[in-house]
Tab-separated table of C-alpha atoms and ligand atoms in Angstrom:
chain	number	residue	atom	x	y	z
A	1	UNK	CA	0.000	0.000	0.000
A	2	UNK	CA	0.988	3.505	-0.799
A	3	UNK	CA	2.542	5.671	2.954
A	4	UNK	CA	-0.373	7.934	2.189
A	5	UNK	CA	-3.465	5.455	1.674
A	6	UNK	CA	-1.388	3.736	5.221
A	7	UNK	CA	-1.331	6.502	7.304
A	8	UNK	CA	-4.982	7.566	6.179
A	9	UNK	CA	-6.102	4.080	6.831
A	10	UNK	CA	-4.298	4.007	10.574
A	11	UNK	CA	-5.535	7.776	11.528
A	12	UNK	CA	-9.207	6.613	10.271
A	13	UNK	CA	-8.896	3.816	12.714
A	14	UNK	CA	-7.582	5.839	15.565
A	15	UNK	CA	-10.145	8.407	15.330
A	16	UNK	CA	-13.054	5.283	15.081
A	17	UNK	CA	-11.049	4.220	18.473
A	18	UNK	CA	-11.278	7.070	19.994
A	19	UNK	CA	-14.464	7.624	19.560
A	20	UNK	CA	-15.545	4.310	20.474
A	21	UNK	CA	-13.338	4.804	23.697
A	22	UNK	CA	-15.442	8.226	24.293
A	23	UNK	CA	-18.940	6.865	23.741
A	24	UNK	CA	-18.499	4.038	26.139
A	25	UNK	CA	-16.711	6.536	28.445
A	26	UNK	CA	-20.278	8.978	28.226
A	27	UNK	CA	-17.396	11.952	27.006
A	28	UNK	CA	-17.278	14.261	24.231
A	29	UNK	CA	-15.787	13.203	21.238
A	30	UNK	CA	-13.527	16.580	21.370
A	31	UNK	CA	-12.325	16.403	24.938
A	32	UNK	CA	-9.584	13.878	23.803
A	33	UNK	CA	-6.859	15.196	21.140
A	34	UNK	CA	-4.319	12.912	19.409
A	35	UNK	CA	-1.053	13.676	19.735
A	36	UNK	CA	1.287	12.053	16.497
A	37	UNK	CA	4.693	10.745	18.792
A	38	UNK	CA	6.753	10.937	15.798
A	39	UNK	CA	10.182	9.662	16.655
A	40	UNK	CA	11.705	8.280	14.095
A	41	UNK	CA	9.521	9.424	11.502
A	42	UNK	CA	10.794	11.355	8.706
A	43	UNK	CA	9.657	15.163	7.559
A	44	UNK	CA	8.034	13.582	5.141
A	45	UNK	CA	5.635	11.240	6.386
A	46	UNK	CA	4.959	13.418	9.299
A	47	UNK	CA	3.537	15.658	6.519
A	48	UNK	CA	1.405	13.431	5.112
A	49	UNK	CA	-0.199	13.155	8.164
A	50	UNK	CA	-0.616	16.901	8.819
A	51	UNK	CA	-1.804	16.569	5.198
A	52	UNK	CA	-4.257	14.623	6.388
A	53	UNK	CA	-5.516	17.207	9.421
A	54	UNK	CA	-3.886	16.012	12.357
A	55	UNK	CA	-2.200	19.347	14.016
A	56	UNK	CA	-0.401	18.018	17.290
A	57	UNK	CA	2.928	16.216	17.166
A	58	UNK	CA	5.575	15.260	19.873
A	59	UNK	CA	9.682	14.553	19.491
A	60	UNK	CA	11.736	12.644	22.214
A	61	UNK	CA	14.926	14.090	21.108
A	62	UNK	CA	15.893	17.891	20.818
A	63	UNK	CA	18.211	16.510	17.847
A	64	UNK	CA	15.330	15.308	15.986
A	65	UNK	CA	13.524	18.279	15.937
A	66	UNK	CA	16.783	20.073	14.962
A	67	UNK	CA	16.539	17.759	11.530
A	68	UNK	CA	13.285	18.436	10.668
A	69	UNK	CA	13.248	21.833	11.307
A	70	UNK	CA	13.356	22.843	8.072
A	71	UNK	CA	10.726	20.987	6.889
A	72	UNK	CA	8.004	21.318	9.695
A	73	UNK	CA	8.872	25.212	10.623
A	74	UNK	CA	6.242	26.358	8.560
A	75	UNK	CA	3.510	24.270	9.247
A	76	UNK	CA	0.311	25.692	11.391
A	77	UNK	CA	0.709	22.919	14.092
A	78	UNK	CA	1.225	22.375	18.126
A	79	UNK	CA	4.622	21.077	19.218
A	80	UNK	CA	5.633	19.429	22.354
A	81	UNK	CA	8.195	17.622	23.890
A	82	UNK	CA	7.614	14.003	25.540
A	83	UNK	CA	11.079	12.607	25.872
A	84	UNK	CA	13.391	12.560	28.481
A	85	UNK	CA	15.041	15.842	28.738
A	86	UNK	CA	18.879	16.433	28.875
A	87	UNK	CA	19.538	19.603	31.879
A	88	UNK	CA	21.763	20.553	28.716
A	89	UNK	CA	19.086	20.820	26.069
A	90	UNK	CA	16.939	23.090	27.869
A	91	UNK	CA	18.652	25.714	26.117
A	92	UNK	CA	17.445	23.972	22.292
A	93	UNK	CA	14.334	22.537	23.510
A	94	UNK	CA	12.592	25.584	23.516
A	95	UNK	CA	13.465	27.199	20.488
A	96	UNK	CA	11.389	24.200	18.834
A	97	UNK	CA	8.260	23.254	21.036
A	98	UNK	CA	5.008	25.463	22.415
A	99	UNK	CA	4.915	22.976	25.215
A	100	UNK	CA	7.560	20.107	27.686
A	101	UNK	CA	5.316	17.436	28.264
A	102	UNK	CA	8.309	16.155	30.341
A	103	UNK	CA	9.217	18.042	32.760
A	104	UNK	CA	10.256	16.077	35.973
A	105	UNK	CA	12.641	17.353	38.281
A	106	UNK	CA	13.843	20.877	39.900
A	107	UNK	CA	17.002	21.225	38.256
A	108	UNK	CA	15.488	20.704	34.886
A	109	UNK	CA	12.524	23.484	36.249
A	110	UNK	CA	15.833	25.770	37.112
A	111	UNK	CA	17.728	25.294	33.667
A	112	UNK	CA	14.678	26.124	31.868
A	113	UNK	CA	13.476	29.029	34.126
A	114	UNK	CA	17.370	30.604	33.496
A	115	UNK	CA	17.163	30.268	29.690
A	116	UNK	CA	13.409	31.588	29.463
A	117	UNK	CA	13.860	34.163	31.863
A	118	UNK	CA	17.311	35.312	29.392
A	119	UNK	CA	15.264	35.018	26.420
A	120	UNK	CA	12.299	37.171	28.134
A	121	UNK	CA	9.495	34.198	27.274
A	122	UNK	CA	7.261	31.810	29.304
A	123	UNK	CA	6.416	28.381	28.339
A	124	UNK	CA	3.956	25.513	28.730
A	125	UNK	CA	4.739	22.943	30.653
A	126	UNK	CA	3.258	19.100	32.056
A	127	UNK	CA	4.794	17.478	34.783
A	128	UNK	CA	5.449	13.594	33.954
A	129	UNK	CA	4.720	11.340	36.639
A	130	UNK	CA	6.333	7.580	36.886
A	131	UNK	CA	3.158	6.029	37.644
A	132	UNK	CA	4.307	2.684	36.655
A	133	UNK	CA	7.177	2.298	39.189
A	134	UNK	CA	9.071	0.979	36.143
A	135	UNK	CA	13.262	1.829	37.008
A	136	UNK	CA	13.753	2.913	33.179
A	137	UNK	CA	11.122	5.117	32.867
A	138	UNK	CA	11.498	9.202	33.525
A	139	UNK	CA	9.307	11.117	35.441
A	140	UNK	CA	8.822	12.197	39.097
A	141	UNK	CA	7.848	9.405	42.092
A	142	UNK	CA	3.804	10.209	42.487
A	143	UNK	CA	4.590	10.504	45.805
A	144	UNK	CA	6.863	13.552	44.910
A	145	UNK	CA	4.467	15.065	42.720
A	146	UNK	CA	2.954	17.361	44.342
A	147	UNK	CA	6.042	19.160	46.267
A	148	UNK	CA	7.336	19.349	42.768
A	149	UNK	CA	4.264	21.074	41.776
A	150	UNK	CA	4.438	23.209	44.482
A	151	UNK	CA	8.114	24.225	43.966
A	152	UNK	CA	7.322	25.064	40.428
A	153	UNK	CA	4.531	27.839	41.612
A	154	UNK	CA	7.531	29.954	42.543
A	155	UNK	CA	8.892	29.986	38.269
A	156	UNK	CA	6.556	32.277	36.502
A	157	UNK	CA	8.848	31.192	32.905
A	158	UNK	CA	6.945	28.114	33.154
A	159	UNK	CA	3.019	27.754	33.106
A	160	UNK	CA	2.101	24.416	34.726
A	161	UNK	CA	-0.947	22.836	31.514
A	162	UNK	CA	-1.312	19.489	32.783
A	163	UNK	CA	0.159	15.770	33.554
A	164	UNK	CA	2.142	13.213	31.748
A	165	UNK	CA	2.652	9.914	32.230
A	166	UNK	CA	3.097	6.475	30.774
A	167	UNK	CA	1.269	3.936	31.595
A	168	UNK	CA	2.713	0.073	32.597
A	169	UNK	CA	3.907	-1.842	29.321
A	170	UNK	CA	1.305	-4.584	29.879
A	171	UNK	CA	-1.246	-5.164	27.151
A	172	UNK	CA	-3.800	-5.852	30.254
A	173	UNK	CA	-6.107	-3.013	30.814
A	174	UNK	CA	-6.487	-3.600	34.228
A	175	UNK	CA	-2.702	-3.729	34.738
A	176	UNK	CA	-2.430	-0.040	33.436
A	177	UNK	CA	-5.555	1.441	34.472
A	178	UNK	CA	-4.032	2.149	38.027
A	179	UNK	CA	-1.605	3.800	36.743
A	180	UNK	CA	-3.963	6.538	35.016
A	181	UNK	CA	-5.987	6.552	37.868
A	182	UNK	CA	-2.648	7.876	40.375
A	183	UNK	CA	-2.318	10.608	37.842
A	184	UNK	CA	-6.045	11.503	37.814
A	185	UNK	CA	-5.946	11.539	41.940
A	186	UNK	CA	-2.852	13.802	41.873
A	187	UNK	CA	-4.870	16.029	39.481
A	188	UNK	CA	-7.345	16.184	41.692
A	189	UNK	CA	-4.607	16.769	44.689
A	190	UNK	CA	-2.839	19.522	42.433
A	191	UNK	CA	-5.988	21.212	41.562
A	192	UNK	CA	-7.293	21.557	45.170
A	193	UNK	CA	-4.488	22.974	46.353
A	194	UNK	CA	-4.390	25.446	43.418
A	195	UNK	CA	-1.338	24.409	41.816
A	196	UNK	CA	-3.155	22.961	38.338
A	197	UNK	CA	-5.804	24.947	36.464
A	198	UNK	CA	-8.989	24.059	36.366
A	199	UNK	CA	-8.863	22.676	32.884
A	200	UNK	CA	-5.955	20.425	33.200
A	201	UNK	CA	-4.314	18.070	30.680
A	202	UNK	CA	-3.849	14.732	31.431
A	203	UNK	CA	-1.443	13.126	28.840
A	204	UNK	CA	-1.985	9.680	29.156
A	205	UNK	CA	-2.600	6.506	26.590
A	206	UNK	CA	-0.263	5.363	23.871
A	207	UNK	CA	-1.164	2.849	20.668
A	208	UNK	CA	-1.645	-0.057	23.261
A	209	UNK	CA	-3.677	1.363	25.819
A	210	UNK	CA	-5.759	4.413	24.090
A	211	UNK	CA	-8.914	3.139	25.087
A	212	UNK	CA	-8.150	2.549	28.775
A	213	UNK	CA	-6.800	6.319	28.596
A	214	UNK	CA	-9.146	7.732	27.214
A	215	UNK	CA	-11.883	6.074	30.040
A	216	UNK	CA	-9.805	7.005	32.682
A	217	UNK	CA	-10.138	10.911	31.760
A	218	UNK	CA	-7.103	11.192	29.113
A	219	UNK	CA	-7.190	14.522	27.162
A	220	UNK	CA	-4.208	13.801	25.234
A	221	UNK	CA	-3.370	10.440	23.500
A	222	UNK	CA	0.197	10.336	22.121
A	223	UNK	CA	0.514	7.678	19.339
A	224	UNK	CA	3.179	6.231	17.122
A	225	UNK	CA	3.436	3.386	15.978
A	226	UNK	CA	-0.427	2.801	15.532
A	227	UNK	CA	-0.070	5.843	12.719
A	228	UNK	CA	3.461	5.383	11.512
A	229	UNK	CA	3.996	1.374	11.552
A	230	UNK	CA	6.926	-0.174	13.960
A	231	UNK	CA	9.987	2.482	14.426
A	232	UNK	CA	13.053	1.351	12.761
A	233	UNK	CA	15.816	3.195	15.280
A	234	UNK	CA	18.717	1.953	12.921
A	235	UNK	CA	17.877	4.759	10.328
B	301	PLP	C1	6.972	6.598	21.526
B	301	PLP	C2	6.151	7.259	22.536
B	301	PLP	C3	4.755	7.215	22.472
B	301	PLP	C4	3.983	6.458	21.402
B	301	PLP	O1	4.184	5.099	21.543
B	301	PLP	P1	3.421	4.061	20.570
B	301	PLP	O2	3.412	2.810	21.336
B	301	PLP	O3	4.259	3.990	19.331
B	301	PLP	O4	2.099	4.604	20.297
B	301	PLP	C5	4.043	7.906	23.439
B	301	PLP	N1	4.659	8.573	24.440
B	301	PLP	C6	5.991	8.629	24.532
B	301	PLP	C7	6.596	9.391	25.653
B	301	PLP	C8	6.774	7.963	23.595
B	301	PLP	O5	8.107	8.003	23.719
């Protein structure tokens, strides 16, 4: 099959997912976006996707986003960052992206507050949870969360948008659904004591466990492979 007829025939059944996911969920078809994780995936096909009307994509690596550059600067689309982030790249990182999905520790919070508050600009921001307990994965202890969130309050570069997280690789719904669930109590937590907005974004669900996302109160899905086919990291 042609890329284009493959990516139209993937994003056709992503959207049908997600609105199953939705209806069974009693929510709004438009309170979930889909965000294109797009590592690995040249200019090129990313385009024929945002051909295609999809507007949100996300890069692990600052490098990668350096390579495309030239080919997705122009484009009328939302960029974040969902990787794990270097203390180093802070400085390149937000040249690229209108939001760090991954934002997960102080000194990270400080490096980006010091380049930001030199360049005179503010930024979005999520804070990624480890919800999963997995060693390998980034993001702050749930137990941490919320001090974090706190200690952020006090960097006015940086305006706290939402969560992150990912959920347990299992391909057993009710193996990751906890893990949604801690970061829909800590939204709860954060928004009480006034450190989230009211409308916060929870970034949660990837090609494997969309659905369980999405009925756990996921407003941002962040797919691959389900779009793109299996990543080939040797190119
Ligand atoms: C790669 C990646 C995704 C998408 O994963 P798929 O399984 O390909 O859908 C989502 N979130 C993050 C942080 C990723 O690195």
């Amino acid at each position: 099959m042609e890329d284009l007829d493959l990516i139209r025939e993937n994003l056709a059944q992503i959207h049908a997912r997600m609105k199953a996911a939705c209806a069974r969920a009693n929510r709004n078809t438009n309170e979930v976006r889909l965000l294109m994780a797009t590592k690995t995936v040249s200019a090129t096909r990313i385009k024929l996707a945002i051909g295609l009307g999809e507007n949100l994509i996300g890069e692990n690596k600052v490098q990668e986003y350096t390579e495309k550059w030239e080919d997705l600067k122009d484009l009328a689309i939302e960029r974040h960052f969902i990787g794990h982030l270097q203390t180093n790249k802070a400085k390149d990182v937000i040249k690229y992206v209108n939001c760090i999905e991954s934002v997960d520790r102080i000194e990270l919070v400080e490096k980006l507050d010091q380049r930001l508050q030199y360049e005179g600009k503010s930024i979005d921001m999520y804070l990624e949870v480890n919800t999963s307990g997995e060693e390998s994965k980034s993001g702050v202890a749930p137990e941490k969360a919320l001090a974090l969130l706190q200690a952020i309050k006090n960097y006015d570069t940086l305006r706290v948008k939402g969560l992150m997280t990912i959920g347990l690789p299992s391909d057993d719904p009710e193996m990751v659904r906890p893990c949604f669930r801690t970061l829909v109590s800590l939204r709860d937590k954060g928004q009480q004591a006034g450190w989230l907005p009211d409308h916060c974004e929870l970034s949660m669900g990837m090609s494997r466990d969309m659905e369980t996302a999405i009925e756990e109160g996921s407003t941002i899905i962040r797919v691959g492979s389900a779009i793109f086919g299996n990543r080939n990291y040797a190119l």
